Short mmCIF file of C-alpha atoms and ligand atoms in Angstrom, two decimals:
data_model
loop_
_atom_site.label_atom_id
_atom_site.label_comp_id
_atom_site.label_asym_id
_atom_site.label_seq_id
_atom_site.Cartn_x
_atom_site.Cartn_y
_atom_site.Cartn_z
CA MET A 1 51.38 66.45 63.72
CA ALA A 2 50.45 62.95 64.48
CA LYS A 3 50.31 59.43 63.20
CA LEU A 4 46.65 58.56 62.98
CA ARG A 5 45.32 55.08 62.49
CA GLY A 6 42.20 53.98 60.73
CA ARG A 7 40.37 50.93 59.45
CA GLY A 8 38.41 50.66 56.22
CA ILE A 9 36.22 48.00 54.64
CA ALA A 10 35.29 47.24 51.06
CA ALA A 11 33.26 44.42 49.56
CA ILE A 12 33.01 43.18 46.01
CA CYS A 13 30.74 41.07 43.81
CA TYR A 14 32.55 40.07 40.65
CA PRO A 15 30.90 38.51 37.60
CA THR A 16 33.01 35.85 35.89
CA GLY A 17 33.75 36.48 32.23
CA MET A 18 31.86 38.51 29.67
CA ASN A 19 28.22 37.72 29.54
CA LEU A 20 25.22 38.34 27.29
CA GLY A 21 26.03 35.37 25.07
CA GLY A 22 29.24 36.62 23.54
CA ASP A 23 31.92 34.73 25.42
CA PRO A 24 32.35 31.17 24.16
CA SER A 25 35.17 28.72 24.85
CA GLN A 26 35.77 25.63 22.76
CA THR A 27 38.42 22.93 22.99
CA VAL A 28 39.56 19.66 21.48
CA ILE A 29 41.33 16.92 23.39
CA ILE A 30 43.36 14.52 21.26
CA ALA A 31 45.04 11.32 22.43
CA GLN A 32 48.65 10.89 21.35
CA PRO A 33 50.12 7.60 20.08
CA ASP A 34 51.63 6.89 23.52
CA GLY A 35 48.22 7.25 25.15
CA THR A 36 48.79 10.65 26.69
CA PHE A 37 46.45 13.55 25.91
CA VAL A 38 46.88 17.00 24.44
CA VAL A 39 44.28 19.62 25.36
CA ASN A 40 44.24 22.36 22.71
CA VAL A 41 43.08 25.72 23.97
CA ALA A 42 43.36 29.14 22.36
CA SER A 43 43.49 31.14 25.60
CA VAL A 44 46.91 31.72 27.13
CA GLU A 45 48.80 31.03 30.32
CA LEU A 46 49.96 34.34 31.82
CA GLY A 47 51.48 32.87 34.94
CA GLN A 48 48.18 32.57 36.77
CA GLY A 49 48.45 28.78 36.64
CA LEU A 50 46.04 27.80 33.85
CA ARG A 51 48.37 25.09 32.61
CA THR A 52 47.98 23.32 35.94
CA VAL A 53 44.32 24.07 36.58
CA LEU A 54 43.11 23.05 33.11
CA ALA A 55 45.22 19.87 33.29
CA GLN A 56 43.62 19.06 36.66
CA ILE A 57 40.15 19.55 35.18
CA ALA A 58 40.97 17.47 32.09
CA ALA A 59 42.45 14.66 34.20
CA GLU A 60 39.37 14.59 36.39
CA ALA A 61 36.93 14.62 33.46
CA ILE A 62 38.74 11.93 31.47
CA GLY A 63 39.81 9.79 34.40
CA ALA A 64 43.44 10.12 33.27
CA SER A 65 46.38 10.85 35.53
CA ILE A 66 47.51 14.45 35.49
CA GLU A 67 51.05 13.59 34.33
CA ASP A 68 49.52 12.32 31.09
CA ILE A 69 47.85 15.63 30.22
CA GLU A 70 49.53 18.38 28.25
CA VAL A 71 47.66 21.66 27.84
CA ARG A 72 48.74 23.51 24.70
CA PHE A 73 48.11 27.21 24.60
CA GLY A 74 47.76 30.05 22.25
CA ASP A 75 47.82 28.45 18.80
CA THR A 76 44.59 29.83 17.42
CA GLN A 77 45.07 27.90 14.21
CA LEU A 78 45.17 24.49 15.89
CA ALA A 79 42.75 25.13 18.74
CA PRO A 80 39.06 25.87 18.22
CA HIS A 81 37.44 29.21 18.94
CA ASP A 82 37.90 30.95 22.27
CA THR A 83 37.66 34.62 23.20
CA GLY A 84 40.90 34.61 25.23
CA THR A 85 42.37 35.13 28.67
CA PHE A 86 40.66 38.08 30.38
CA ALA A 87 37.75 38.93 32.67
CA SER A 88 38.74 36.13 35.09
CA ARG A 89 37.05 33.80 32.65
CA THR A 90 39.31 31.01 31.51
CA THR A 91 39.10 28.55 34.40
CA HIS A 92 35.32 28.84 34.31
CA ARG A 93 34.63 28.99 30.56
CA MET A 94 37.43 26.78 29.30
CA GLY A 95 37.12 24.49 32.31
CA ASN A 96 33.50 23.78 31.36
CA ALA A 97 34.46 23.15 27.74
CA ILE A 98 37.22 20.77 28.85
CA ILE A 99 34.84 18.81 31.05
CA LYS A 100 32.57 18.18 28.04
CA ALA A 101 35.49 17.22 25.82
CA GLY A 102 36.94 15.04 28.58
CA GLN A 103 33.66 13.21 29.02
CA GLU A 104 33.63 12.34 25.32
CA VAL A 105 37.15 10.98 25.62
CA ARG A 106 36.19 9.07 28.74
CA GLN A 107 33.28 7.40 26.93
CA ILE A 108 35.55 6.35 24.05
CA LEU A 109 38.04 4.90 26.53
CA LEU A 110 35.33 2.97 28.35
CA ASP A 111 33.96 1.57 25.06
CA VAL A 112 37.41 0.42 23.98
CA ALA A 113 38.23 -1.00 27.42
CA SER A 114 34.98 -2.95 27.33
CA LYS A 115 36.15 -4.60 24.10
CA ILE A 116 39.56 -5.38 25.60
CA LEU A 117 38.16 -6.73 28.86
CA GLU A 118 35.03 -8.23 27.30
CA VAL A 119 32.62 -6.62 29.75
CA SER A 120 29.95 -4.01 29.30
CA PRO A 121 31.14 -0.37 29.56
CA GLN A 122 28.58 0.17 32.34
CA ASP A 123 30.51 -2.27 34.53
CA LEU A 124 33.74 -0.30 34.24
CA GLU A 125 35.23 2.39 36.44
CA ILE A 126 37.84 4.89 35.33
CA ARG A 127 39.94 7.17 37.54
CA ASN A 128 43.51 8.43 37.92
CA GLY A 129 44.79 6.74 34.81
CA LYS A 130 43.28 3.32 35.51
CA ILE A 131 40.25 1.40 34.25
CA TRP A 132 38.87 -1.60 36.12
CA VAL A 133 35.78 -3.77 36.38
CA ARG A 134 33.67 -2.42 39.22
CA GLY A 135 34.51 -4.24 42.43
CA VAL A 136 37.91 -5.52 41.26
CA PRO A 137 40.14 -2.44 41.41
CA ASP A 138 43.43 -4.33 41.58
CA LYS A 139 42.88 -5.93 38.15
CA PHE A 140 43.11 -2.71 36.17
CA ILE A 141 44.25 -1.70 32.72
CA SER A 142 45.93 1.67 32.28
CA VAL A 143 44.21 4.54 30.49
CA ARG A 144 47.34 5.02 28.40
CA GLU A 145 47.23 1.42 27.25
CA VAL A 146 43.55 1.74 26.30
CA ALA A 147 44.08 5.05 24.49
CA SER A 148 46.97 3.51 22.55
CA GLN A 149 45.11 0.33 21.65
CA ALA A 150 42.11 2.37 20.52
CA GLN A 151 44.29 3.93 17.86
CA PHE A 152 46.50 1.00 16.88
CA VAL A 153 44.30 -2.04 17.38
CA TYR A 154 40.69 -0.86 17.14
CA ASN A 155 41.20 1.99 14.68
CA ILE A 156 39.17 4.42 16.77
CA PRO A 157 40.28 8.07 17.04
CA VAL A 158 40.37 9.19 20.65
CA VAL A 159 39.21 12.77 20.30
CA GLY A 160 36.83 14.79 22.43
CA LYS A 161 35.40 18.20 21.74
CA GLY A 162 33.63 20.54 24.08
CA HIS A 163 32.25 24.03 24.26
CA TYR A 164 30.70 26.38 26.77
CA VAL A 165 28.84 29.62 26.41
CA LYS A 166 26.55 31.47 28.76
CA PRO A 167 23.42 31.90 26.68
CA LYS A 168 22.14 35.41 26.21
CA SER A 169 19.44 36.31 28.66
CA ILE A 170 16.71 38.63 27.35
CA VAL A 171 15.40 41.27 29.73
CA ASP A 172 11.77 40.70 30.64
CA PRO A 173 9.98 43.88 29.44
CA GLU A 174 7.42 43.65 32.24
CA THR A 175 9.64 43.10 35.26
CA GLY A 176 13.08 44.15 34.00
CA GLU A 177 14.33 40.81 35.18
CA SER A 178 17.18 38.99 33.45
CA ASP A 179 19.95 36.53 34.20
CA PRO A 180 22.99 38.38 32.89
CA HIS A 181 25.83 36.57 34.66
CA SER A 182 27.14 33.05 34.49
CA THR A 183 28.23 33.32 38.11
CA MET A 184 29.32 35.87 40.73
CA ALA A 185 32.35 35.61 42.98
CA HIS A 186 32.49 37.62 46.20
CA GLY A 187 35.08 39.19 48.42
CA CYS A 188 35.72 41.49 51.33
CA VAL A 189 38.80 43.46 52.33
CA VAL A 190 39.63 45.17 55.61
CA ALA A 191 42.62 47.55 55.61
CA ASP A 192 44.41 48.99 58.63
CA VAL A 193 46.41 52.11 57.85
CA GLU A 194 48.51 54.75 59.53
CA VAL A 195 48.53 58.30 58.16
CA ASP A 196 51.39 60.64 59.00
CA THR A 197 49.74 64.07 59.12
CA GLU A 198 53.11 65.79 58.84
CA THR A 199 54.31 64.12 55.66
CA GLY A 200 50.97 62.97 54.29
CA GLU A 201 52.31 59.48 53.87
CA VAL A 202 49.91 56.55 54.16
CA THR A 203 51.27 53.24 55.44
CA VAL A 204 49.16 50.11 55.11
CA LEU A 205 49.73 48.05 58.24
CA ARG A 206 47.59 45.01 57.51
CA LEU A 207 45.20 43.69 54.91
CA PHE A 208 42.58 41.12 55.83
CA THR A 209 40.95 39.56 52.82
CA VAL A 210 38.33 36.89 52.32
CA TYR A 211 37.18 35.59 48.94
CA GLU A 212 34.37 33.28 47.95
CA VAL A 213 35.69 31.54 44.85
CA GLY A 214 33.16 28.81 44.17
CA ARG A 215 35.63 25.95 44.24
CA ALA A 216 39.37 26.49 44.64
CA VAL A 217 40.47 24.01 41.97
CA ASN A 218 44.05 24.59 43.10
CA PRO A 219 44.20 26.38 46.48
CA LYS A 220 47.92 27.15 46.19
CA LEU A 221 47.34 28.98 42.92
CA VAL A 222 44.30 30.82 44.32
CA GLU A 223 46.52 31.95 47.19
CA GLY A 224 49.03 33.22 44.60
CA GLN A 225 46.31 35.26 42.92
CA ILE A 226 45.07 36.67 46.23
CA ILE A 227 48.48 37.83 47.48
CA GLY A 228 49.57 39.13 44.08
CA GLY A 229 46.27 40.94 43.64
CA ALA A 230 46.51 42.50 47.09
CA VAL A 231 49.91 44.02 46.33
CA MET A 232 48.78 45.18 42.91
CA GLY A 233 45.79 46.86 44.58
CA LEU A 234 48.12 48.40 47.13
CA GLY A 235 50.23 49.92 44.37
CA ALA A 236 47.13 51.29 42.66
CA ALA A 237 45.92 52.76 45.95
CA LEU A 238 49.08 54.54 46.99
CA ARG A 239 51.44 55.11 44.08
CA GLU A 240 50.83 53.92 40.59
CA THR A 241 49.61 56.47 38.10
CA VAL A 242 50.34 57.53 34.55
CA TYR A 243 49.16 61.08 35.20
CA PRO A 244 51.51 63.90 36.18
CA ARG A 245 51.89 64.25 39.92
CA TYR A 246 52.17 68.01 39.53
CA PRO A 247 50.47 70.37 37.15
CA GLN A 248 53.18 70.32 34.55
CA ILE A 249 53.42 67.74 31.82
CA ILE A 250 57.17 67.33 32.36
CA HIS A 251 56.36 65.44 35.52
CA GLN A 252 54.42 62.87 33.59
CA THR A 253 55.14 59.24 34.22
CA THR A 254 57.47 57.80 31.62
CA SER A 255 59.24 54.95 33.42
CA PHE A 256 59.32 52.81 36.54
CA ARG A 257 61.09 55.70 38.26
CA GLU A 258 57.83 57.64 38.30
CA TYR A 259 55.43 54.75 37.96
CA VAL A 260 56.32 53.41 41.35
CA LEU A 261 55.43 49.78 41.93
CA PRO A 262 55.58 48.33 45.43
CA THR A 263 58.80 46.42 46.08
CA ALA A 264 59.47 43.52 48.43
CA GLY A 265 59.89 45.74 51.48
CA ASP A 266 56.58 47.57 50.94
CA VAL A 267 54.31 44.61 51.48
CA PRO A 268 52.16 44.69 54.61
CA LYS A 269 50.96 41.65 56.47
CA ILE A 270 48.28 40.03 54.31
CA ILE A 271 45.83 37.68 55.99
CA TYR A 272 43.57 35.79 53.62
CA LYS A 273 40.84 33.23 53.72
CA ILE A 274 39.28 31.27 50.86
CA VAL A 275 35.60 30.40 51.15
CA GLU A 276 34.18 27.75 48.85
CA SER A 277 30.59 27.77 47.70
CA PRO A 278 30.56 25.79 44.45
CA THR A 279 28.48 27.31 41.67
CA PRO A 280 26.31 24.99 39.57
CA THR A 281 27.54 26.73 36.39
CA GLY A 282 31.26 26.29 37.12
CA PRO A 283 33.68 23.46 36.35
CA TYR A 284 33.46 21.46 39.58
CA GLY A 285 31.96 24.64 41.02
CA ALA A 286 34.81 27.09 40.24
CA LYS A 287 34.33 30.83 39.70
CA GLY A 288 36.74 33.46 38.38
CA VAL A 289 39.24 34.82 40.92
CA GLY A 290 41.93 36.73 39.02
CA GLU A 291 40.71 40.29 39.01
CA MET A 292 38.47 40.76 42.02
CA VAL A 293 41.44 40.11 44.30
CA ALA A 294 42.98 43.40 43.16
CA ASN A 295 39.77 45.41 43.02
CA GLY A 296 38.71 45.70 46.65
CA ILE A 297 42.07 46.79 48.04
CA ALA A 298 42.12 50.47 47.05
CA PRO A 299 38.53 51.17 48.21
CA ALA A 300 39.30 49.61 51.60
CA ILE A 301 42.46 51.74 51.92
CA VAL A 302 40.58 54.91 50.93
CA ASN A 303 37.98 54.16 53.59
CA ALA A 304 40.70 53.47 56.15
CA VAL A 305 42.30 56.84 55.38
CA TYR A 306 38.91 58.46 55.86
CA ASP A 307 38.57 56.69 59.20
CA ALA A 308 42.02 57.95 60.22
CA ILE A 309 41.87 61.61 59.18
CA GLY A 310 38.23 62.31 58.36
CA VAL A 311 38.71 63.23 54.72
CA GLN A 312 37.64 61.19 51.76
CA ILE A 313 40.24 61.01 49.01
CA THR A 314 38.32 60.77 45.74
CA GLU A 315 41.13 60.19 43.27
CA LEU A 316 43.77 57.48 43.22
CA PRO A 317 46.58 57.13 44.04
CA ILE A 318 46.47 58.52 47.57
CA THR A 319 49.72 60.46 47.32
CA PRO A 320 51.16 62.43 50.27
CA GLU A 321 50.36 65.66 48.37
CA LYS A 322 46.70 64.77 48.15
CA VAL A 323 46.55 63.85 51.82
CA LEU A 324 48.23 67.10 52.92
CA LYS A 325 46.03 69.16 50.62
CA ALA A 326 42.92 67.47 51.92
CA LEU A 327 44.05 67.97 55.50
CA SER A 328 44.81 71.66 55.02
CA GLU A 329 41.46 72.19 53.31
CA LYS A 330 39.85 70.62 56.29
CA GLY A 331 41.91 72.94 58.48
CA LYS A 332 43.34 70.10 60.47
CA SER A 333 47.05 70.32 59.68
CA LYS A 334 49.28 73.05 61.02
CA MET B 1 84.87 45.46 18.24
CA ARG B 2 85.44 41.81 18.94
CA ILE B 3 85.00 40.71 22.56
CA ARG B 4 85.72 37.44 24.25
CA PHE B 5 84.21 36.42 27.57
CA ARG B 6 82.98 33.42 29.50
CA LEU B 7 79.21 32.90 29.50
CA ASP B 8 77.97 30.33 31.99
CA GLY B 9 81.33 28.61 31.90
CA GLN B 10 81.72 28.54 28.10
CA SER B 11 83.96 30.91 26.19
CA VAL B 12 82.18 33.02 23.61
CA GLU B 13 83.45 35.47 21.05
CA VAL B 14 81.23 38.03 19.43
CA ASP B 15 81.47 41.24 17.38
CA VAL B 16 79.71 44.10 19.10
CA LYS B 17 79.14 47.79 18.50
CA HIS B 18 80.67 50.17 21.02
CA THR B 19 77.22 51.34 22.03
CA GLU B 20 75.61 47.94 22.33
CA THR B 21 74.37 46.77 25.72
CA LEU B 22 75.20 43.39 27.18
CA LEU B 23 71.44 42.70 27.38
CA ARG B 24 71.02 43.09 23.61
CA VAL B 25 74.06 40.96 22.87
CA LEU B 26 72.95 38.20 25.23
CA LYS B 27 69.37 38.14 23.99
CA ASP B 28 69.64 38.95 20.31
CA ARG B 29 73.03 37.55 19.39
CA LEU B 30 73.64 34.73 21.80
CA GLY B 31 70.01 33.62 22.22
CA VAL B 32 69.99 33.70 26.02
CA GLY B 33 66.33 33.31 27.00
CA SER B 34 66.48 33.86 30.75
CA VAL B 35 67.71 37.45 30.62
CA HIS B 36 64.69 39.70 30.24
CA PHE B 37 64.14 43.22 28.97
CA GLY B 38 61.84 44.96 31.44
CA CYS B 39 62.65 48.66 31.28
CA GLY B 40 66.06 49.14 29.70
CA GLU B 41 67.07 51.71 32.28
CA GLY B 42 68.01 49.95 35.49
CA SER B 43 64.63 50.13 37.21
CA CYS B 44 63.24 46.61 37.21
CA GLY B 45 65.95 43.96 37.69
CA ALA B 46 64.62 41.60 35.01
CA CYS B 47 67.92 41.78 33.10
CA ILE B 48 70.30 41.08 35.99
CA VAL B 49 73.33 38.88 35.35
CA LEU B 50 76.38 38.19 37.47
CA ILE B 51 79.60 39.71 36.15
CA ASP B 52 82.56 38.17 37.93
CA GLY B 53 80.08 37.10 40.59
CA ARG B 54 78.55 40.54 41.13
CA PRO B 55 74.98 41.38 40.13
CA ARG B 56 74.76 43.92 37.32
CA TYR B 57 71.96 45.29 35.18
CA SER B 58 72.83 43.99 31.73
CA CYS B 59 70.67 46.75 30.20
CA LEU B 60 73.03 49.37 31.64
CA THR B 61 76.24 47.48 30.92
CA LEU B 62 78.00 48.01 27.63
CA ALA B 63 78.89 44.71 26.04
CA GLY B 64 82.50 45.82 25.61
CA TYR B 65 82.84 45.98 29.39
CA VAL B 66 82.61 42.20 29.82
CA ASP B 67 85.56 41.50 27.53
CA GLY B 68 87.73 39.01 29.41
CA LYS B 69 85.19 38.68 32.21
CA GLU B 70 82.90 35.93 33.48
CA VAL B 71 79.15 36.40 32.91
CA SER B 72 76.65 34.10 34.63
CA THR B 73 72.91 33.72 34.13
CA VAL B 74 70.52 31.43 36.03
CA ALA B 75 71.37 28.74 33.51
CA ALA B 76 74.76 28.41 35.21
CA LEU B 77 73.24 27.58 38.59
CA ALA B 78 71.75 24.13 38.08
CA ARG B 79 74.36 21.36 38.03
CA ASP B 80 73.52 18.32 35.90
CA GLY B 81 69.85 19.22 35.96
CA GLU B 82 69.86 19.43 39.76
CA LEU B 83 68.41 22.78 40.88
CA THR B 84 70.12 24.81 43.57
CA GLU B 85 68.53 25.26 46.98
CA ILE B 86 67.19 28.71 46.20
CA GLN B 87 65.69 27.53 42.89
CA LYS B 88 64.01 24.61 44.64
CA ALA B 89 62.68 26.98 47.29
CA PHE B 90 61.16 29.17 44.56
CA VAL B 91 59.39 26.13 43.12
CA GLU B 92 58.17 24.92 46.51
CA ASN B 93 56.81 28.33 47.45
CA ASN B 94 55.13 29.03 44.10
CA ALA B 95 57.37 32.10 43.88
CA ALA B 96 57.09 32.47 40.11
CA GLN B 97 53.93 33.20 38.20
CA CYS B 98 54.74 34.67 34.79
CA GLY B 99 58.43 34.20 35.60
CA TYR B 100 59.59 37.45 34.03
CA CYS B 101 61.24 38.65 37.25
CA THR B 102 62.40 35.22 38.42
CA PRO B 103 65.90 34.91 36.92
CA GLY B 104 66.83 38.38 38.19
CA MET B 105 65.39 37.63 41.62
CA ILE B 106 67.30 34.36 41.91
CA LEU B 107 70.59 35.92 40.85
CA ILE B 108 70.27 38.87 43.21
CA VAL B 109 69.47 36.54 46.10
CA ARG B 110 72.36 34.30 45.23
CA ALA B 111 74.75 37.24 45.18
CA LEU B 112 73.36 38.51 48.49
CA LEU B 113 73.59 35.15 50.27
CA GLU B 114 77.11 34.58 49.05
CA LYS B 115 78.16 37.85 50.68
CA ASN B 116 75.89 37.55 53.69
CA PRO B 117 74.43 34.10 54.41
CA SER B 118 72.02 35.33 57.09
CA PRO B 119 70.77 38.79 56.10
CA SER B 120 68.31 40.70 58.27
CA ASP B 121 64.92 41.61 56.78
CA GLU B 122 66.21 45.10 56.16
CA GLU B 123 69.26 43.85 54.29
CA LEU B 124 67.07 41.50 52.30
CA PHE B 125 64.54 44.17 51.30
CA ASP B 126 67.41 46.49 50.46
CA ALA B 127 68.91 43.91 48.14
CA LEU B 128 65.54 43.29 46.47
CA ALA B 129 64.61 46.97 46.11
CA GLY B 130 65.70 47.00 42.46
CA ASN B 131 63.72 43.91 41.45
CA LEU B 132 60.09 44.43 40.52
CA CYS B 133 57.47 41.70 40.42
CA ARG B 134 53.97 42.38 39.11
CA CYS B 135 52.47 38.97 39.79
CA THR B 136 53.37 37.38 43.10
CA GLY B 137 53.08 40.25 45.57
CA TYR B 138 56.59 39.25 46.73
CA VAL B 139 55.30 37.22 49.69
CA PRO B 140 56.11 33.79 48.18
CA ILE B 141 59.49 35.13 47.01
CA ILE B 142 60.34 36.32 50.52
CA ASN B 143 59.11 33.02 51.97
CA ALA B 144 61.32 31.11 49.55
CA ILE B 145 64.36 33.19 50.47
CA ARG B 146 63.67 32.90 54.20
CA SER B 147 63.39 29.13 53.94
CA VAL B 148 66.89 29.05 52.47
CA ILE B 149 68.30 31.46 55.03
CA LYS B 150 67.02 29.35 57.91
CA ARG B 151 68.47 26.10 56.65
S1 FES C 401 65.74 45.88 31.88
FE1 FES C 401 67.51 46.24 33.04
S2 FES C 401 66.73 46.89 34.94
FE2 FES C 401 64.94 46.74 33.71
S1 FES C 402 56.30 36.42 38.49
FE1 FES C 402 55.55 37.81 37.00
S2 FES C 402 56.77 39.56 37.39
FE2 FES C 402 57.34 38.26 39.00
#
């Protein structure tokens, strides 16, 4: 009977979105009468922070200030085609579409501002909600004013549309080569565990995680995904299952009493690092983060358990019963 | 049966069935949006309200029980649009993602801190043991609570 410690490592390469040409995102940005902008997207905010991230991207692409951007979600009748929120895709796919739409809006704003200011659009700069003649930044006109005047004075609709799709890549019959993914994100997890050989219980002491996310458009939100994903992975590794724990069906999981999620007191120390290596295919270099942050946790914990007790658990979750059974099969426990 | 109680400081009167839960009455009859149905059996904490200041699962409370009592949801916390300290701390720490668990979390913390303004980690985790969160991994929630405890 002992408490044995072990360390395990897992690494992950995670492709962003569905590929092979079937995963388009499209959007329309429309200026409102007061000069603010509505970005219409058919994917949805689940709490991951899309509302913020897509507004940041739109503001950057247009040159508007972020307070003047409203991202509207989920109305598939009003927003153009999009495959949805899944596969860690929306920041990347929709972000790219928004950049294109934003650039169209930006060009309209510059054309209108050039009429107002009587200079050529090439001589204008636009950023953070202001437009000015290059070199004279303190004599600016606001983006809202220009967007309003476009509609009321110049009779020009301020609308931008954009789309993004990763084109299908055909496999070369000679070499087998193809380019299936729009981009790959990467990660690595190290787990330190303690296994109680008397009870079979596995305690995760620490999780070290590092993720290469392309560009962290909003580092605070990426951090939220990383920590949330780590604890979700922890639950998957140690507890969560819809299968019966014991041979009989009456022990099947039917509620949160048997489907045991981690609670606040179960969370180990989580150390994380974000590495940025912008991808040329991403909006300002961003890749998908959402799912890979949960995926590497359980493999690292399984490997750490192996390091601690010398048996490889091959089925999740790593319940005390499985650990004790594995130990007795190995003839280690008494 | 007809019951009368105070909901976030306002008196309300509503006809309920004997078997109806407070959660159903709040959500379906009175249109309260911040009280969430997570499990319906006292396992997740998404439906927590304060009844006479004490946290209770509204999914396990029969509506008839609150007759003559005071029921509070998170909506009662902010005064004139000004968030309370714990709500501000949740915002600052990014402690809500989808927000499904958030009202229950905030109410349970409020009830805890009222009883015990400087709980130990163990007391804190004990209090939060009935509140599940699928999104945040709890770390930002704990950080938010700790920042309020320290102040
Ligand atoms: S809905 Fe009441 S505890 Fe889950
Ligand atoms: S924020 Fe989504 S469940 Fe807690």
